[in-house]
mmCIF file with all atom_site columns, C-alpha atoms in Angstrom:
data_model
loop_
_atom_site.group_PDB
_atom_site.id
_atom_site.type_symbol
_atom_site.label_atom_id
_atom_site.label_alt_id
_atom_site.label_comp_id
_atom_site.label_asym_id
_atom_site.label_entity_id
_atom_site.label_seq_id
_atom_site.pdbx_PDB_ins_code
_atom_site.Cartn_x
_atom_site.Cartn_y
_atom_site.Cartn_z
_atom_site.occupancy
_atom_site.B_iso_or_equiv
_atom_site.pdbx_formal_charge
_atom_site.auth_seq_id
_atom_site.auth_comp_id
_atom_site.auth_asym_id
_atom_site.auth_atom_id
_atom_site.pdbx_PDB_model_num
ATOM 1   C CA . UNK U 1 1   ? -38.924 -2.359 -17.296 1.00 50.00 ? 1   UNK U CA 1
ATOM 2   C CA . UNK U 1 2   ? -37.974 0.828  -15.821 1.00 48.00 ? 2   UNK U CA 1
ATOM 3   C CA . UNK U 1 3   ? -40.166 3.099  -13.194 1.00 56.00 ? 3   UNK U CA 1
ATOM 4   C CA . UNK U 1 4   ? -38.689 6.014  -14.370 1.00 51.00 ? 4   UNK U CA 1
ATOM 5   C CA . UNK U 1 5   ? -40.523 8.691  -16.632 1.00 53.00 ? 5   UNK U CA 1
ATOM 6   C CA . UNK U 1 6   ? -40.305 9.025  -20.112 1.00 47.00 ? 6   UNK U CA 1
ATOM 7   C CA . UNK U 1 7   ? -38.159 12.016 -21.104 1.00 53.00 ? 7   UNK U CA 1
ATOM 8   C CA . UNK U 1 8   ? -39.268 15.067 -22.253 1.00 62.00 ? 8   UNK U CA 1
ATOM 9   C CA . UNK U 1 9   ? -39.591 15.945 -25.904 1.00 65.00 ? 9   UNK U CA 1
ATOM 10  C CA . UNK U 1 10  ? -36.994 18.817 -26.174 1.00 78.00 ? 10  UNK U CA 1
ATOM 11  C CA . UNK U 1 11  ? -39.091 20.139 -29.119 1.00 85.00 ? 11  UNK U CA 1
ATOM 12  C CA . UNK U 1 12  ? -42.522 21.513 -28.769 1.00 90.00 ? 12  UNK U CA 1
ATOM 13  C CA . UNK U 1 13  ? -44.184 22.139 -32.071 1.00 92.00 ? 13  UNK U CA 1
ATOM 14  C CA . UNK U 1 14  ? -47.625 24.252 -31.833 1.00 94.00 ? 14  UNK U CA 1
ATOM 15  C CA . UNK U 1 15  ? -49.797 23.556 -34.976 1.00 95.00 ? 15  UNK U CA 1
ATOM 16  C CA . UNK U 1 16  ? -52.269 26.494 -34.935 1.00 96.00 ? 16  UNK U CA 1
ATOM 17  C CA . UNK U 1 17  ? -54.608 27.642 -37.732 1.00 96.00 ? 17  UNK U CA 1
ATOM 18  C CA . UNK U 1 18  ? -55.452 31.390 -36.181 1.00 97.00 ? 18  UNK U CA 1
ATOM 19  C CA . UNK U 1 19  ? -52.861 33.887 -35.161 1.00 97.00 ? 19  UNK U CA 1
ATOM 20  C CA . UNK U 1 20  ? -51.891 33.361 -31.302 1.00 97.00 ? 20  UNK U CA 1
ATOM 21  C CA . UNK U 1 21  ? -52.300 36.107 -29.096 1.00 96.00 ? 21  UNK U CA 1
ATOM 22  C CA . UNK U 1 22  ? -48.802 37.476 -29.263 1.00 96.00 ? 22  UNK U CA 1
ATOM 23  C CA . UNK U 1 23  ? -48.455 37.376 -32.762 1.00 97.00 ? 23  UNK U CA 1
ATOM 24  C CA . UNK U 1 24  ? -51.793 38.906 -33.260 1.00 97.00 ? 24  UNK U CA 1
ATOM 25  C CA . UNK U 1 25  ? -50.666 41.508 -30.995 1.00 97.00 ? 25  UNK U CA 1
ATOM 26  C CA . UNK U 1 26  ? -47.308 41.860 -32.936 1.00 97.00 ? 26  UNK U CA 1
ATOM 27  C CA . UNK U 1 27  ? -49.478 42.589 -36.796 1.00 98.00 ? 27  UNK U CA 1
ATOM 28  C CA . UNK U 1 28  ? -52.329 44.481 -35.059 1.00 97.00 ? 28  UNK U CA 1
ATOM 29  C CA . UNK U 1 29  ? -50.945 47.646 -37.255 1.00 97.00 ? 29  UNK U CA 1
ATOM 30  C CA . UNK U 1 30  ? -50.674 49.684 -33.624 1.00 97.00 ? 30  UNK U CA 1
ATOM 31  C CA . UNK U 1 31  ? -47.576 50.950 -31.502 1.00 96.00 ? 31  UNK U CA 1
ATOM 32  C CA . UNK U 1 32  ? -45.090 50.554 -34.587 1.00 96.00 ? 32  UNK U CA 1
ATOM 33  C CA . UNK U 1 33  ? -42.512 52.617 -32.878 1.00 94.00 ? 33  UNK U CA 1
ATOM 34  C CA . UNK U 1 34  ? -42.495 49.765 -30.493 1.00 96.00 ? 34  UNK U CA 1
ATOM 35  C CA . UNK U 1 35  ? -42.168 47.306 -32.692 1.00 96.00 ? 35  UNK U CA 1
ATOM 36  C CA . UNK U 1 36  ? -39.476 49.132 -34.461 1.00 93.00 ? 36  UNK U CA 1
ATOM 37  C CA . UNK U 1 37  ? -36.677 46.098 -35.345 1.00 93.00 ? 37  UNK U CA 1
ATOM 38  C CA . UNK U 1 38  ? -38.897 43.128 -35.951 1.00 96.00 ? 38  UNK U CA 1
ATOM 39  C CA . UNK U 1 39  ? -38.369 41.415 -39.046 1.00 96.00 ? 39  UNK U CA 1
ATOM 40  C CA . UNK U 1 40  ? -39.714 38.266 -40.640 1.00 97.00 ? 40  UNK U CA 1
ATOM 41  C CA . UNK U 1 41  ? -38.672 36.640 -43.826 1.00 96.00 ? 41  UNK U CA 1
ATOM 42  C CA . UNK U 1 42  ? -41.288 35.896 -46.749 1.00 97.00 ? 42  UNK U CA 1
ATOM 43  C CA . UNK U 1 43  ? -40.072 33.279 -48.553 1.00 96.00 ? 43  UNK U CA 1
ATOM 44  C CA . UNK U 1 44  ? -41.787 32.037 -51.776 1.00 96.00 ? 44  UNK U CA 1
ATOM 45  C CA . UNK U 1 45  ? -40.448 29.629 -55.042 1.00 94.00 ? 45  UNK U CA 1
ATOM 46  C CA . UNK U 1 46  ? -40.513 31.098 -58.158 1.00 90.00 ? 46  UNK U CA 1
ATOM 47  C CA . UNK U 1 47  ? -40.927 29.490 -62.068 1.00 89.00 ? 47  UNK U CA 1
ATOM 48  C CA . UNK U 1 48  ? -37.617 28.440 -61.818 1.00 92.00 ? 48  UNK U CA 1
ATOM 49  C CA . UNK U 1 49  ? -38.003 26.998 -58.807 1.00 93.00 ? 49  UNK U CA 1
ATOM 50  C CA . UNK U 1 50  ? -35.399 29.719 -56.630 1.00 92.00 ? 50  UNK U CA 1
ATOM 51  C CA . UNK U 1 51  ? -36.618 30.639 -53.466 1.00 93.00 ? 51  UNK U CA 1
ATOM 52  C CA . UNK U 1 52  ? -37.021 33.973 -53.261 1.00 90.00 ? 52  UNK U CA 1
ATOM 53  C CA . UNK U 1 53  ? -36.832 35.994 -49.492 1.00 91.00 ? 53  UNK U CA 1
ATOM 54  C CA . UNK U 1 54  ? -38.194 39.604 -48.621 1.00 93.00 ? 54  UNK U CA 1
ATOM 55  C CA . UNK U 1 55  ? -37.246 40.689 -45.174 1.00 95.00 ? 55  UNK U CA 1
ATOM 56  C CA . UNK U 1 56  ? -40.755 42.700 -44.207 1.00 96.00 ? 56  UNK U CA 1
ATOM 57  C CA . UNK U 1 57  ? -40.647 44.492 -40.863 1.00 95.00 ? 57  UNK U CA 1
ATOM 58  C CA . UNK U 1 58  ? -44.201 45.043 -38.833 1.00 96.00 ? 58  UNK U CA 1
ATOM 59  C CA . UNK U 1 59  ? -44.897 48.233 -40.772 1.00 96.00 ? 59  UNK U CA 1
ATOM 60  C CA . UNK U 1 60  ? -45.608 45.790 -43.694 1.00 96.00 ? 60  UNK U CA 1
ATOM 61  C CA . UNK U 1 61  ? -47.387 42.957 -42.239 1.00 98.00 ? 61  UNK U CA 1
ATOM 62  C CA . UNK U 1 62  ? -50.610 43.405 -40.838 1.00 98.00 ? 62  UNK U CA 1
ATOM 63  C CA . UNK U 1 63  ? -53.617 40.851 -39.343 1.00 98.00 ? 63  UNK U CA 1
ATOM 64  C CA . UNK U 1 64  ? -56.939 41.566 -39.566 1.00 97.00 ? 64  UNK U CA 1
ATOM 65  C CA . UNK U 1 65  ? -58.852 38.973 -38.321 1.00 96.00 ? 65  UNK U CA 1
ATOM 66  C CA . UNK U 1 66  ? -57.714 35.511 -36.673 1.00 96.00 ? 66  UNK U CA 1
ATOM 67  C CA . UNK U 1 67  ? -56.502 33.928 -40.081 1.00 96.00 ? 67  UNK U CA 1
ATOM 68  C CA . UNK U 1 68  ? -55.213 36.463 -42.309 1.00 97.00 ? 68  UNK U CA 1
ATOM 69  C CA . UNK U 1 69  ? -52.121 38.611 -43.127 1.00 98.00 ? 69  UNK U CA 1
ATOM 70  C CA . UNK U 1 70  ? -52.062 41.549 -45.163 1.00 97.00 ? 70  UNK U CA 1
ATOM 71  C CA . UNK U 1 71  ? -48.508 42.142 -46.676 1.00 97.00 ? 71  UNK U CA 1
ATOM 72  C CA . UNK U 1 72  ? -47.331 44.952 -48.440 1.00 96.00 ? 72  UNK U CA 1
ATOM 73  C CA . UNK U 1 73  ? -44.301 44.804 -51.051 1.00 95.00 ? 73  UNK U CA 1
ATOM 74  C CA . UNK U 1 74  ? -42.593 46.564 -53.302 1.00 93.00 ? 74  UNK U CA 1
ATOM 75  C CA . UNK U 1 75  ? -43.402 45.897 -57.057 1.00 92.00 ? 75  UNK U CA 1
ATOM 76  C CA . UNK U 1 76  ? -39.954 44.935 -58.056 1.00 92.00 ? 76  UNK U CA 1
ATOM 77  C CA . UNK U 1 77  ? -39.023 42.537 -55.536 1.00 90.00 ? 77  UNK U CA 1
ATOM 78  C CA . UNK U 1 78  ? -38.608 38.624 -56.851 1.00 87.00 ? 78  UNK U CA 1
ATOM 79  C CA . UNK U 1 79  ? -40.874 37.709 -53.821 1.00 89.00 ? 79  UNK U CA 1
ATOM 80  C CA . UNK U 1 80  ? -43.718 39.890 -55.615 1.00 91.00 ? 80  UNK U CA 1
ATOM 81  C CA . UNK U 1 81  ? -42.847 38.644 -58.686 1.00 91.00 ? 81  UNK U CA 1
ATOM 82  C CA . UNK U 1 82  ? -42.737 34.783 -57.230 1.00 93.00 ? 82  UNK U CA 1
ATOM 83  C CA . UNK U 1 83  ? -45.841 35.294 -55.359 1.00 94.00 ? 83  UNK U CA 1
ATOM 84  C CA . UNK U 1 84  ? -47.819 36.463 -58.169 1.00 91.00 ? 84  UNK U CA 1
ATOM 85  C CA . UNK U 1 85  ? -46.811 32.847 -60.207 1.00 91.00 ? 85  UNK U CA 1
ATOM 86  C CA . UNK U 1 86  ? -48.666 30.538 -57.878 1.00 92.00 ? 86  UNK U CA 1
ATOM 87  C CA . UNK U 1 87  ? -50.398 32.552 -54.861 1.00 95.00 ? 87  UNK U CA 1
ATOM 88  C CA . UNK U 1 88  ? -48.181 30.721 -52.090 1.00 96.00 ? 88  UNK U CA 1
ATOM 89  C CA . UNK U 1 89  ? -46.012 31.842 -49.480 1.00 97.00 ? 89  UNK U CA 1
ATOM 90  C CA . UNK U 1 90  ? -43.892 31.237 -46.229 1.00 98.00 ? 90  UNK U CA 1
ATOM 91  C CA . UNK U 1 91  ? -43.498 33.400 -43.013 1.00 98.00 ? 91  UNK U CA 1
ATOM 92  C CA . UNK U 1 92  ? -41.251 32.961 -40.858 1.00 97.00 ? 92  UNK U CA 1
ATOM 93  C CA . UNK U 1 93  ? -40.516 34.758 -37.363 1.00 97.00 ? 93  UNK U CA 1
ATOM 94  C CA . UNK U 1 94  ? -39.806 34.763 -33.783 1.00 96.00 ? 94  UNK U CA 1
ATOM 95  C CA . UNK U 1 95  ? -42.153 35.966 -31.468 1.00 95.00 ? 95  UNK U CA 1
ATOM 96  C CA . UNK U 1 96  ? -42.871 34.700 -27.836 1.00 92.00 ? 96  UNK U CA 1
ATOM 97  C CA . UNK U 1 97  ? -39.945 32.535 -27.201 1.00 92.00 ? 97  UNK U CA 1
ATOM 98  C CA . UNK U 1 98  ? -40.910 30.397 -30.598 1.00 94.00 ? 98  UNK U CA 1
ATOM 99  C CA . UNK U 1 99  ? -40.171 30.314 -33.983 1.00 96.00 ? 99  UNK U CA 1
ATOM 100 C CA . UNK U 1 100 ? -42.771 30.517 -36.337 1.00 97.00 ? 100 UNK U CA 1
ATOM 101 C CA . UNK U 1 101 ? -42.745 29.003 -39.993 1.00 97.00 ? 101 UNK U CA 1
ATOM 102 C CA . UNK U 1 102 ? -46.649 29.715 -41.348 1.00 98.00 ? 102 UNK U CA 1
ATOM 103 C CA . UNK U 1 103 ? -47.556 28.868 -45.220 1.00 98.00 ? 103 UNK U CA 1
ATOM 104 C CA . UNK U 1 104 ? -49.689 31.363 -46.799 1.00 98.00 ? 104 UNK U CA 1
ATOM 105 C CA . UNK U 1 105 ? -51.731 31.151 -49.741 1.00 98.00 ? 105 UNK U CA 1
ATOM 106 C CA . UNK U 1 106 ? -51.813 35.009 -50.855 1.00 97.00 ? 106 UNK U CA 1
ATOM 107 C CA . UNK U 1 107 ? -54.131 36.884 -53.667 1.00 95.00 ? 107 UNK U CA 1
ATOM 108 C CA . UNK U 1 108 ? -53.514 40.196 -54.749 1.00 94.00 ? 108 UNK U CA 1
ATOM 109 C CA . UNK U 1 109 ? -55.492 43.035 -53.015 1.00 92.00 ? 109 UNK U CA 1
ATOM 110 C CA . UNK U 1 110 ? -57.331 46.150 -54.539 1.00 88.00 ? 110 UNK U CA 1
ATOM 111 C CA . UNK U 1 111 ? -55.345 49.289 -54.764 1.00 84.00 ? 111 UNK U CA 1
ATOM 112 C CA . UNK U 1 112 ? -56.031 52.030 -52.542 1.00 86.00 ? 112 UNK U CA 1
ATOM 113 C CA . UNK U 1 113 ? -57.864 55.424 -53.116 1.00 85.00 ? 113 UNK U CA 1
ATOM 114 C CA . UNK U 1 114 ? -55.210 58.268 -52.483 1.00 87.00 ? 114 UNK U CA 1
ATOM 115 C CA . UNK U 1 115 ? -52.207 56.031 -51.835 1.00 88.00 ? 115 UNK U CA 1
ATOM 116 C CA . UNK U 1 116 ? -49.426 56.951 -54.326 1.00 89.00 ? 116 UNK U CA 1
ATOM 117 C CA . UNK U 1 117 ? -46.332 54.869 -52.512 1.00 89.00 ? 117 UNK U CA 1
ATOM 118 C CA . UNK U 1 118 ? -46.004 52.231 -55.459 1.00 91.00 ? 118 UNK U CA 1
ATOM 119 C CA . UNK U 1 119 ? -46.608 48.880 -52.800 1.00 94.00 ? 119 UNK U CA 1
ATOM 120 C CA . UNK U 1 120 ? -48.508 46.086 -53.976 1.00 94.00 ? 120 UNK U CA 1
ATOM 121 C CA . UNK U 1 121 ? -50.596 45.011 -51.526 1.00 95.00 ? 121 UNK U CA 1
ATOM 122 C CA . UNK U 1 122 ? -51.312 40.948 -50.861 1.00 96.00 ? 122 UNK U CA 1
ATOM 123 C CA . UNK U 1 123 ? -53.637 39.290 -48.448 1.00 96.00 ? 123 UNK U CA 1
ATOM 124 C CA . UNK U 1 124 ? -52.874 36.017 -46.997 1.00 97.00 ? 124 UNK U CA 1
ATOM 125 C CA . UNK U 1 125 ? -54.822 32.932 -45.195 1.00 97.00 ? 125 UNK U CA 1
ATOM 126 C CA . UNK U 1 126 ? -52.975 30.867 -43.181 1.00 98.00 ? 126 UNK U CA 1
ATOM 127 C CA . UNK U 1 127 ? -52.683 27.221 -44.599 1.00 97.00 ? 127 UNK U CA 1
ATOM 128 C CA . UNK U 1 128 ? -50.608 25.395 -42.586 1.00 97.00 ? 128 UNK U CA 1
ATOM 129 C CA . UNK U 1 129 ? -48.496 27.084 -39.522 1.00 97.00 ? 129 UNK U CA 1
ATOM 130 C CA . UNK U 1 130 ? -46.531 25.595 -36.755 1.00 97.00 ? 130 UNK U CA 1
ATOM 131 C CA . UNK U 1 131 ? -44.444 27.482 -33.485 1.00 97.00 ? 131 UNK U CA 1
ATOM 132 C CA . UNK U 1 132 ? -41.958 25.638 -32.399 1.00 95.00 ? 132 UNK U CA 1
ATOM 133 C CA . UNK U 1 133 ? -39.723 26.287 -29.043 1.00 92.00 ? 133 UNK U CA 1
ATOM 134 C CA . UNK U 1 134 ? -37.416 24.177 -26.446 1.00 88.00 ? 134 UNK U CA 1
ATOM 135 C CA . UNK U 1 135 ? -37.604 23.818 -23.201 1.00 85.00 ? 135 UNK U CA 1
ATOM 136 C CA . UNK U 1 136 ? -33.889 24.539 -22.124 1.00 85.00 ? 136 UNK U CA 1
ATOM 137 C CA . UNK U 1 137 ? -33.452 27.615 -24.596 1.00 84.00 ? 137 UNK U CA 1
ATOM 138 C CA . UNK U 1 138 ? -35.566 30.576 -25.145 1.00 83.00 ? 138 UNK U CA 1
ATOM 139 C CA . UNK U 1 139 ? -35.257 32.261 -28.516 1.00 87.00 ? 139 UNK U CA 1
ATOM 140 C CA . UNK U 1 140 ? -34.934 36.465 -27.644 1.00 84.00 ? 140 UNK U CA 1
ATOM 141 C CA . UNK U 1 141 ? -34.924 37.011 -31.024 1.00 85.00 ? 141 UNK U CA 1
ATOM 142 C CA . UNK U 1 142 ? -34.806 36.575 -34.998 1.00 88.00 ? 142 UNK U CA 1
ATOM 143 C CA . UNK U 1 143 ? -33.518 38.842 -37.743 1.00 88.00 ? 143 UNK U CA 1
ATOM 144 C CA . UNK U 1 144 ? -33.548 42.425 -36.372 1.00 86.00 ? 144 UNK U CA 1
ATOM 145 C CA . UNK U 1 145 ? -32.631 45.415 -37.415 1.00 86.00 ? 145 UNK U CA 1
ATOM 146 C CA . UNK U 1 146 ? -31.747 48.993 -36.722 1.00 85.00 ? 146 UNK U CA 1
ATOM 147 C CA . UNK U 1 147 ? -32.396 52.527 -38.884 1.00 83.00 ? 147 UNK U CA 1
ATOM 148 C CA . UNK U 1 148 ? -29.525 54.459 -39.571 1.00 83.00 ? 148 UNK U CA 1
ATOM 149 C CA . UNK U 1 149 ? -30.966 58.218 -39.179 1.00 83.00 ? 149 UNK U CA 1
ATOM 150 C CA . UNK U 1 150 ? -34.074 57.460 -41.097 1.00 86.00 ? 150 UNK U CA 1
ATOM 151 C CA . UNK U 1 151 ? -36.450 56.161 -37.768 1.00 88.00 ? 151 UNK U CA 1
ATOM 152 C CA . UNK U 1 152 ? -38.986 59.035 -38.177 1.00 91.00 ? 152 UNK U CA 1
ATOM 153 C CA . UNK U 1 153 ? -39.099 58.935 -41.685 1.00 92.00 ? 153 UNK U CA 1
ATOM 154 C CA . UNK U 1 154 ? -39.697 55.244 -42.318 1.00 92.00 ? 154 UNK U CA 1
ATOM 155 C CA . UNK U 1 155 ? -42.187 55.303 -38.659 1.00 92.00 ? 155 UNK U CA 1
ATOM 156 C CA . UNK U 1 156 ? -43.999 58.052 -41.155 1.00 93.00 ? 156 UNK U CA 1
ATOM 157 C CA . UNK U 1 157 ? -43.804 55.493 -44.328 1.00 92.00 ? 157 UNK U CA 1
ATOM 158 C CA . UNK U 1 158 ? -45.018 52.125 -42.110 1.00 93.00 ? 158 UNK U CA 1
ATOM 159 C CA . UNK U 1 159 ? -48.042 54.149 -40.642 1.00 94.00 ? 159 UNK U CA 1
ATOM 160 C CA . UNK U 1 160 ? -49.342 54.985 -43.883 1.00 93.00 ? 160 UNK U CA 1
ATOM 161 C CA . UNK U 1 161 ? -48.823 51.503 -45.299 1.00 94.00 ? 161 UNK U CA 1
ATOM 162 C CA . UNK U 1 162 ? -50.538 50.069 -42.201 1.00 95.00 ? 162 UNK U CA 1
ATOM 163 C CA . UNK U 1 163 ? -53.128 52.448 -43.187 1.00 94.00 ? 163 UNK U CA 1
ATOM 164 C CA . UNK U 1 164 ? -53.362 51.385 -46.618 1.00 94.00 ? 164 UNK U CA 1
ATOM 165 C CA . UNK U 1 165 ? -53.591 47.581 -45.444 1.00 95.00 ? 165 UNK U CA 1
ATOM 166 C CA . UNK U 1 166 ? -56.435 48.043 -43.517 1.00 94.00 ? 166 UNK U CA 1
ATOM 167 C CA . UNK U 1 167 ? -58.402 50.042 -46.007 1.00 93.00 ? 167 UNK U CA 1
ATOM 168 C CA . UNK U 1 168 ? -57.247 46.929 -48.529 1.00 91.00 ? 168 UNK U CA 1
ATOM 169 C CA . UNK U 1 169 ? -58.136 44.654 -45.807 1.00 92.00 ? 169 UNK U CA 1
ATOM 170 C CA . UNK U 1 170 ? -61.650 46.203 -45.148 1.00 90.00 ? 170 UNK U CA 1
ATOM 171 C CA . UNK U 1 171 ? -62.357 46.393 -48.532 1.00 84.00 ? 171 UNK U CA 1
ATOM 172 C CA . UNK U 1 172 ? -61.980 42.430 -49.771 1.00 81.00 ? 172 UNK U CA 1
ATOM 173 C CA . UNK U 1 173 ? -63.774 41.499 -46.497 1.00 70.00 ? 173 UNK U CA 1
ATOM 174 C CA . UNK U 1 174 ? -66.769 43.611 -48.175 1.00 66.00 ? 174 UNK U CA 1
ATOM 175 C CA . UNK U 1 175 ? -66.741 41.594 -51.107 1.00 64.00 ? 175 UNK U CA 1
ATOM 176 C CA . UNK U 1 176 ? -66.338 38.451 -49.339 1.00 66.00 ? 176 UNK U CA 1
ATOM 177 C CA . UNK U 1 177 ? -69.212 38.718 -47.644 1.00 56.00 ? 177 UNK U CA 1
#
């Protein structure tokens, strides 16, 4: 037998069933601008079993509470369509040095007085959700992007919808209750 220490597991997986700090941080619907780049794919199987992908930045995602998402999409996407056939979903992301994978089951939410931008808007609860990370590499970042002249104009768009979420958001937590 050998006195020396067992090696370290190179993968660390996190199984968490409320948002960490960060990434509550990252969907708290404030300092989009900020934010501005972050992207995180939905992915979600639909009746003929394709996997369908939206890429959502944070002016469509937001948390509010520990173990819920709010997502808004647009109508025609295959992701909507997917969602609306069995209620699941994946997120996936990297935030904090980790990449995230969380599994969603999603339910439509109730339209919006006075909003007129054509989203659908979903609320998710986390089912299962895992971050995983390595020791000897540090992820900096996932899919990102940059706006080509249109960075006021979409900031403009992602506050409303962040807006709308919340109202949505406030709302079904009234009739949960």
């Amino acid at each position: 037998m050998s006195d020396s220490p067992a090696p370290e597991r190179p993968l660390e997986q996190n199984v968490f069933d409320e948002w960490p700090d960060a990434v509550r941080a990252l969907f708290d619907g404030s300092s989009l601008a900020s934010k501005m780049g972050f992207t995180a794919s939905l992915l979600s199987v639909d009746a003929s079993g394709h996997i369908r992908s939206s890429l959502l930045g944070v002016g469509e995602l937001y948390a509010p509470d520990s173990r819920t998402l709010c997502i808004a999409l647009w109508p025609q996407a295959r992701a909507t369509r997917a969602i609306a056939q069995n209620g699941r979903a994946a997120l996936s992301f990297v935030c904090d040095e980790a990449f995230y994978q969380v599994q969603l089951r999603v339910k439509p939410l109730a339209s919006v007085a006075g909003d007129d931008s054509g989203l659908v808007y979903l609320i998710g609860s986390i089912d299962t959700a895992e971050a995983q990370s390595v020791r000897y590499a540090r992820l900096t970042s996932g899919i990102t992007f940059e706006l080509a002249g249109e960075r006021e104009t979409v900031l403009d768009r992602w506050e409303r919808q962040i807006e709308h979420l919340k109202q949505a958001a406030a709302g079904a937590s009234r009739l949960d209750a």
